[in-house]
PDB file of C-alpha atoms and ligand atoms in Angstrom:
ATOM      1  CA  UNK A   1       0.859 -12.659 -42.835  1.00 43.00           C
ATOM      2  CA  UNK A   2       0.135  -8.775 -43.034  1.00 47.00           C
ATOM      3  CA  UNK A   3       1.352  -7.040 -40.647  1.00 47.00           C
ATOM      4  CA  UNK A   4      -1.785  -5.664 -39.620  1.00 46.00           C
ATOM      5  CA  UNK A   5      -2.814  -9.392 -38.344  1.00 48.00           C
ATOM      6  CA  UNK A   6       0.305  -9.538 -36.491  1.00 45.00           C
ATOM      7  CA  UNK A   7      -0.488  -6.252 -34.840  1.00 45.00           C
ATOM      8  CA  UNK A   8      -3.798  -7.362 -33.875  1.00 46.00           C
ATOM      9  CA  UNK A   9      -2.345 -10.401 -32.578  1.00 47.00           C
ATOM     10  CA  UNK A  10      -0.140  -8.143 -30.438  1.00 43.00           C
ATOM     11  CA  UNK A  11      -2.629  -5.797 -29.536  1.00 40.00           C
ATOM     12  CA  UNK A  12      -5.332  -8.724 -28.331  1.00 41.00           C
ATOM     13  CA  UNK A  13      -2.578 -10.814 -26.107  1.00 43.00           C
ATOM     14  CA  UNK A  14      -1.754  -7.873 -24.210  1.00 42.00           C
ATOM     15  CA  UNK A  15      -5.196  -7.001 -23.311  1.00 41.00           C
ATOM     16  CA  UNK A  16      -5.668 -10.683 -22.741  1.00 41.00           C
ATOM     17  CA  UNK A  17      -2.334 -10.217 -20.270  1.00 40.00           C
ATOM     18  CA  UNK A  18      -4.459  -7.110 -18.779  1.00 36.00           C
ATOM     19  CA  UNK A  19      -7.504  -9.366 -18.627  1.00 41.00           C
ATOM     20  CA  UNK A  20      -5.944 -11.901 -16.715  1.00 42.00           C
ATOM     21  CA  UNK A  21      -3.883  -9.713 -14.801  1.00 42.00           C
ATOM     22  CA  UNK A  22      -6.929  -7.567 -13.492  1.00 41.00           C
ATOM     23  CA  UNK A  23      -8.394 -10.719 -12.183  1.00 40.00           C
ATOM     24  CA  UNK A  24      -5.750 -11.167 -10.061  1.00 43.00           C
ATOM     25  CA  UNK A  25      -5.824  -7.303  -8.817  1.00 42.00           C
ATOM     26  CA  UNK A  26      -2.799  -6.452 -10.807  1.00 43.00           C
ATOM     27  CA  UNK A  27      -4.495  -3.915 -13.102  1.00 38.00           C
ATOM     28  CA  UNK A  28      -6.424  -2.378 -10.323  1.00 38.00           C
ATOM     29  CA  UNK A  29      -7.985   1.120 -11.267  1.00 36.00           C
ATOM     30  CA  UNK A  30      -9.567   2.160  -7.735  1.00 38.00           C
ATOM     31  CA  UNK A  31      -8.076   4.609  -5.531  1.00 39.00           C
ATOM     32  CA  UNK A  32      -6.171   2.115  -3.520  1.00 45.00           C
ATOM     33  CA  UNK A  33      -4.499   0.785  -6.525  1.00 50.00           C
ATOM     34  CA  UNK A  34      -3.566   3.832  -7.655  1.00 52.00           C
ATOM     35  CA  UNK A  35       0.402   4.851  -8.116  1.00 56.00           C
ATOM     36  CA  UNK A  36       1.470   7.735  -5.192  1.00 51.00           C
ATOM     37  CA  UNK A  37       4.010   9.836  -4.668  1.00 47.00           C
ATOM     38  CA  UNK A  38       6.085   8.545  -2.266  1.00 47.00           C
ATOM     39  CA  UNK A  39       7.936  12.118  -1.511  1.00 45.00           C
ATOM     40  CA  UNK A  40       4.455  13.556   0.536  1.00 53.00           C
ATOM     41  CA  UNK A  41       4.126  10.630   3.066  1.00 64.00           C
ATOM     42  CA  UNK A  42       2.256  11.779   5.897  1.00 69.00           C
ATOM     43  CA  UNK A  43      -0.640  14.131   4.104  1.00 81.00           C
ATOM     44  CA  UNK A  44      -3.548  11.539   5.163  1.00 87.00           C
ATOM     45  CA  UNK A  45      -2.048  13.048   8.979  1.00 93.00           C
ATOM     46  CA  UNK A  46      -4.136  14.029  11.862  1.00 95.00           C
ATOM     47  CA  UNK A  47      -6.452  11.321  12.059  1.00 97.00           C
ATOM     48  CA  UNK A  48      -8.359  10.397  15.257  1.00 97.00           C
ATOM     49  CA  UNK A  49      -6.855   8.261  17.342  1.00 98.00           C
ATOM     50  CA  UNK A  50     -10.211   6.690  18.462  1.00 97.00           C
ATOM     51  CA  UNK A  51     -10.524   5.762  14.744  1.00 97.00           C
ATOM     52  CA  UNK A  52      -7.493   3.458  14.857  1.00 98.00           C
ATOM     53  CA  UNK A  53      -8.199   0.043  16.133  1.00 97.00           C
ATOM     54  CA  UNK A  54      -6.383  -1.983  18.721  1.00 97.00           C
ATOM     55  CA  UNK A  55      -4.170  -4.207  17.217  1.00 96.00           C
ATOM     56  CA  UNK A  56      -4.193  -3.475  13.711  1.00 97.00           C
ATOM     57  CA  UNK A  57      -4.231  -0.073  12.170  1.00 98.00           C
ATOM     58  CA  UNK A  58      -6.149   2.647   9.308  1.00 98.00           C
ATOM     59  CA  UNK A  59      -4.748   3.867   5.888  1.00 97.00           C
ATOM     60  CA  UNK A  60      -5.211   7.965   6.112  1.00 96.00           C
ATOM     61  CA  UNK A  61      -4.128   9.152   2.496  1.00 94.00           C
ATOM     62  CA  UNK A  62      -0.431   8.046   2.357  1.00 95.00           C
ATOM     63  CA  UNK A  63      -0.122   7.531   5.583  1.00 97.00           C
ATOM     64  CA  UNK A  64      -0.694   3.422   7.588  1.00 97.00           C
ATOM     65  CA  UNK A  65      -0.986   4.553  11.196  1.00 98.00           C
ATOM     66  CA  UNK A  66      -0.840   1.165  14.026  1.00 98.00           C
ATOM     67  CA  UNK A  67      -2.040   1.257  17.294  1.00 98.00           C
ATOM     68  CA  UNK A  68      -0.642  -2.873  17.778  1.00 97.00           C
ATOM     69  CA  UNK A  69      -0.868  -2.122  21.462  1.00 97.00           C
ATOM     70  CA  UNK A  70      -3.314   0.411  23.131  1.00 97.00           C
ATOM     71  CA  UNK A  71      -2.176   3.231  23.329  1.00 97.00           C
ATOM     72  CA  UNK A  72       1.244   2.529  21.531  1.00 98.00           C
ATOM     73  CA  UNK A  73       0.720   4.839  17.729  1.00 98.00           C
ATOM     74  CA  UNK A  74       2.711   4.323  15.032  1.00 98.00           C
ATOM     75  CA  UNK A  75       2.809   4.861  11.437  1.00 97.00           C
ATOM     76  CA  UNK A  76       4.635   3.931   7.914  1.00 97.00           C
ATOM     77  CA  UNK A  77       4.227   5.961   4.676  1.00 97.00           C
ATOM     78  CA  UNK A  78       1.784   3.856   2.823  1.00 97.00           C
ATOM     79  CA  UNK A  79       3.285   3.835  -0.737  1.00 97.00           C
ATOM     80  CA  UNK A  80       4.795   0.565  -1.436  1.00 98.00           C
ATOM     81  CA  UNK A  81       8.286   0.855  -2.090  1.00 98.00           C
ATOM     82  CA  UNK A  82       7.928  -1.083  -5.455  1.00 98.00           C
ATOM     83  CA  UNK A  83       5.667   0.887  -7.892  1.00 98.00           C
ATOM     84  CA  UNK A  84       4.440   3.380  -4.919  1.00 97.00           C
ATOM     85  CA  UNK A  85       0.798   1.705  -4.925  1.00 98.00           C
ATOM     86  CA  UNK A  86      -0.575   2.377  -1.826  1.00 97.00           C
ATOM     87  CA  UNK A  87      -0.718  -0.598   0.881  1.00 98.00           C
ATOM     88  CA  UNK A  88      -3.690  -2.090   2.967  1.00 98.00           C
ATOM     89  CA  UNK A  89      -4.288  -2.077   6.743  1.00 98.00           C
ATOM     90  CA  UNK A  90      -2.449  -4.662   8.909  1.00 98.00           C
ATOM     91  CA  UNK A  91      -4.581  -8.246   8.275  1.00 97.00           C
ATOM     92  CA  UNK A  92      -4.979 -10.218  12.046  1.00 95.00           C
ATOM     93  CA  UNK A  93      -1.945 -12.181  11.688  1.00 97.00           C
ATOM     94  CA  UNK A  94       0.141  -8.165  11.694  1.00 97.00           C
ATOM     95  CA  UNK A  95       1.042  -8.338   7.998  1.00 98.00           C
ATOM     96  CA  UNK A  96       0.488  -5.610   5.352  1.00 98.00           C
ATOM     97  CA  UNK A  97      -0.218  -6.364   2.135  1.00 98.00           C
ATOM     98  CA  UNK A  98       0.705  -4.487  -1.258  1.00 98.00           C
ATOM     99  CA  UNK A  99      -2.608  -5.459  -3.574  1.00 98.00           C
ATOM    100  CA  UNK A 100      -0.238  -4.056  -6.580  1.00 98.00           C
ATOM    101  CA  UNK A 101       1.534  -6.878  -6.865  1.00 98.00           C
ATOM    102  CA  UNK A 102       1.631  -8.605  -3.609  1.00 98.00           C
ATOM    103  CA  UNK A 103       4.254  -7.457  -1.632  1.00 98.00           C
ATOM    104  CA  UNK A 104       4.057  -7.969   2.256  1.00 98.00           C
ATOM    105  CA  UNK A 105       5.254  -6.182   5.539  1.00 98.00           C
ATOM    106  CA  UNK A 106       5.285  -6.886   9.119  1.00 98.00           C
ATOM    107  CA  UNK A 107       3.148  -4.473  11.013  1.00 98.00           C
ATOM    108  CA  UNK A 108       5.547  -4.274  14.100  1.00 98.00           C
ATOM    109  CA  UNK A 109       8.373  -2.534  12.153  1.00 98.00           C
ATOM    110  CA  UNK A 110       7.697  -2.067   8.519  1.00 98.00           C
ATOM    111  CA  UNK A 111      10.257  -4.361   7.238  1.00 98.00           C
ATOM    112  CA  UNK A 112       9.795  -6.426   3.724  1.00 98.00           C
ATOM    113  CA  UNK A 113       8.434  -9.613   4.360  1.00 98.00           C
ATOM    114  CA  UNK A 114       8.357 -11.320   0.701  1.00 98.00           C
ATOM    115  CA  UNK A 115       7.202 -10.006  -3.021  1.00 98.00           C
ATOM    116  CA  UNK A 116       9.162  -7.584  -5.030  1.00 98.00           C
ATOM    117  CA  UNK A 117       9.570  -4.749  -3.109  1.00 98.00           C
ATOM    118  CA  UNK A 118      13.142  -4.527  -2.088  1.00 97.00           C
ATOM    119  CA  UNK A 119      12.971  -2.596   0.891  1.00 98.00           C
ATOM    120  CA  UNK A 120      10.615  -2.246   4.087  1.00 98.00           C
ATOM    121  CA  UNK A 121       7.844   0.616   4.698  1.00 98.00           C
ATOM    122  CA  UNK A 122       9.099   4.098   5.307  1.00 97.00           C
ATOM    123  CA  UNK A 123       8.685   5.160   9.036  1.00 97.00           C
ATOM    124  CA  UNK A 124       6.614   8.454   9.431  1.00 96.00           C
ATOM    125  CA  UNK A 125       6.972  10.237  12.968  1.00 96.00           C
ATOM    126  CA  UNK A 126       3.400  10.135  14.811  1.00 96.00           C
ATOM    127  CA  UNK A 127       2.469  11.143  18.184  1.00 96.00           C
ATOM    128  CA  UNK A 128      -0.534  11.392  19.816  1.00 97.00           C
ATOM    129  CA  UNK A 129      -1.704  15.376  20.362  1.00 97.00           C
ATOM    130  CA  UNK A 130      -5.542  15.220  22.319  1.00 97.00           C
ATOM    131  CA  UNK A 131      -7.661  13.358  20.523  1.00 97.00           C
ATOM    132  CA  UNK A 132      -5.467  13.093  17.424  1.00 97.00           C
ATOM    133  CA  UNK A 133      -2.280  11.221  15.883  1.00 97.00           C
ATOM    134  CA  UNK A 134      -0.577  13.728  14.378  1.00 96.00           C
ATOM    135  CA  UNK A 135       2.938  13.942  12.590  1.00 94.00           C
ATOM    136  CA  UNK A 136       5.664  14.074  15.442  1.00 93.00           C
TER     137      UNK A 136
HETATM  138  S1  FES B   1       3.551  -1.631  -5.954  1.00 81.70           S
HETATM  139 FE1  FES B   1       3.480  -2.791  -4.137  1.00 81.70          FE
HETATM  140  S2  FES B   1       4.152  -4.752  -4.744  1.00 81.70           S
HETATM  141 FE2  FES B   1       4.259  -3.575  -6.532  1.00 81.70          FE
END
């Protein structure tokens, strides 16, 4: 066989791979799929605090900011641990999900649930200054 066919060959199962792996959100290209620097957590910071919901929480840039009880704020850097794609708001059951390749976290204290992150959410300092949650 030429090598040229093998090449092909090579060329057309790893878009295939892409393919497949895009269906299952893997090869995401949106912002929220997108790689970030885990050194600058905190930049999405102040956000309103009327704009974080009871029990669950808001991505703000890198930032996942909580309000799990009212009036209770905190955050986690939102750049997974793993490949630094950034994570998703709490779901209702308190669990944050990695879309880059499925990692999860608990809400409550940022720790690794499953997936292949090895480590929990970094903890970013947040207070509540007026009207805004704002780096502490
Ligand atoms: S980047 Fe989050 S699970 Fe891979």
């Amino acid at each position: 066989m030429p090598e040229t066919d093998l090449s092909r060959r090579a060329v057309f199962a790893a878009g295939a791979g892409c393919v497949a792996l895009a269906l299952l959100g893997a090869c995401g290209s949106g912002s929220e799929q997108t790689p970030q620097d885990q050194s600058t957590a905190g930049t999405g910071l102040p956000v309103k605090a009327s704009s974080v919901p009871v029990g669950s929480g808001i991505v703000a840039g890198d930032v996942v900011v909580l309000q799990l009880t009212e009036g209770n704020f905190t955050a986690f850097s939102a750049v997974c641990p793993h490949q630094n794609f950034k994570v998703q708001p709490p779901d209702s059951t308190g669990v944050i999900t990695c879309l880059g390749h499925m990692s999860h976290f608990k809400a409550a204290d940022g720790s690794r649930i499953d997936g292949p992150a090895m480590s929990g959410l970094t903890p970013v300092s947040v207070k509540k200054d007026g009207e805004n949650i704002v780096r502490a």
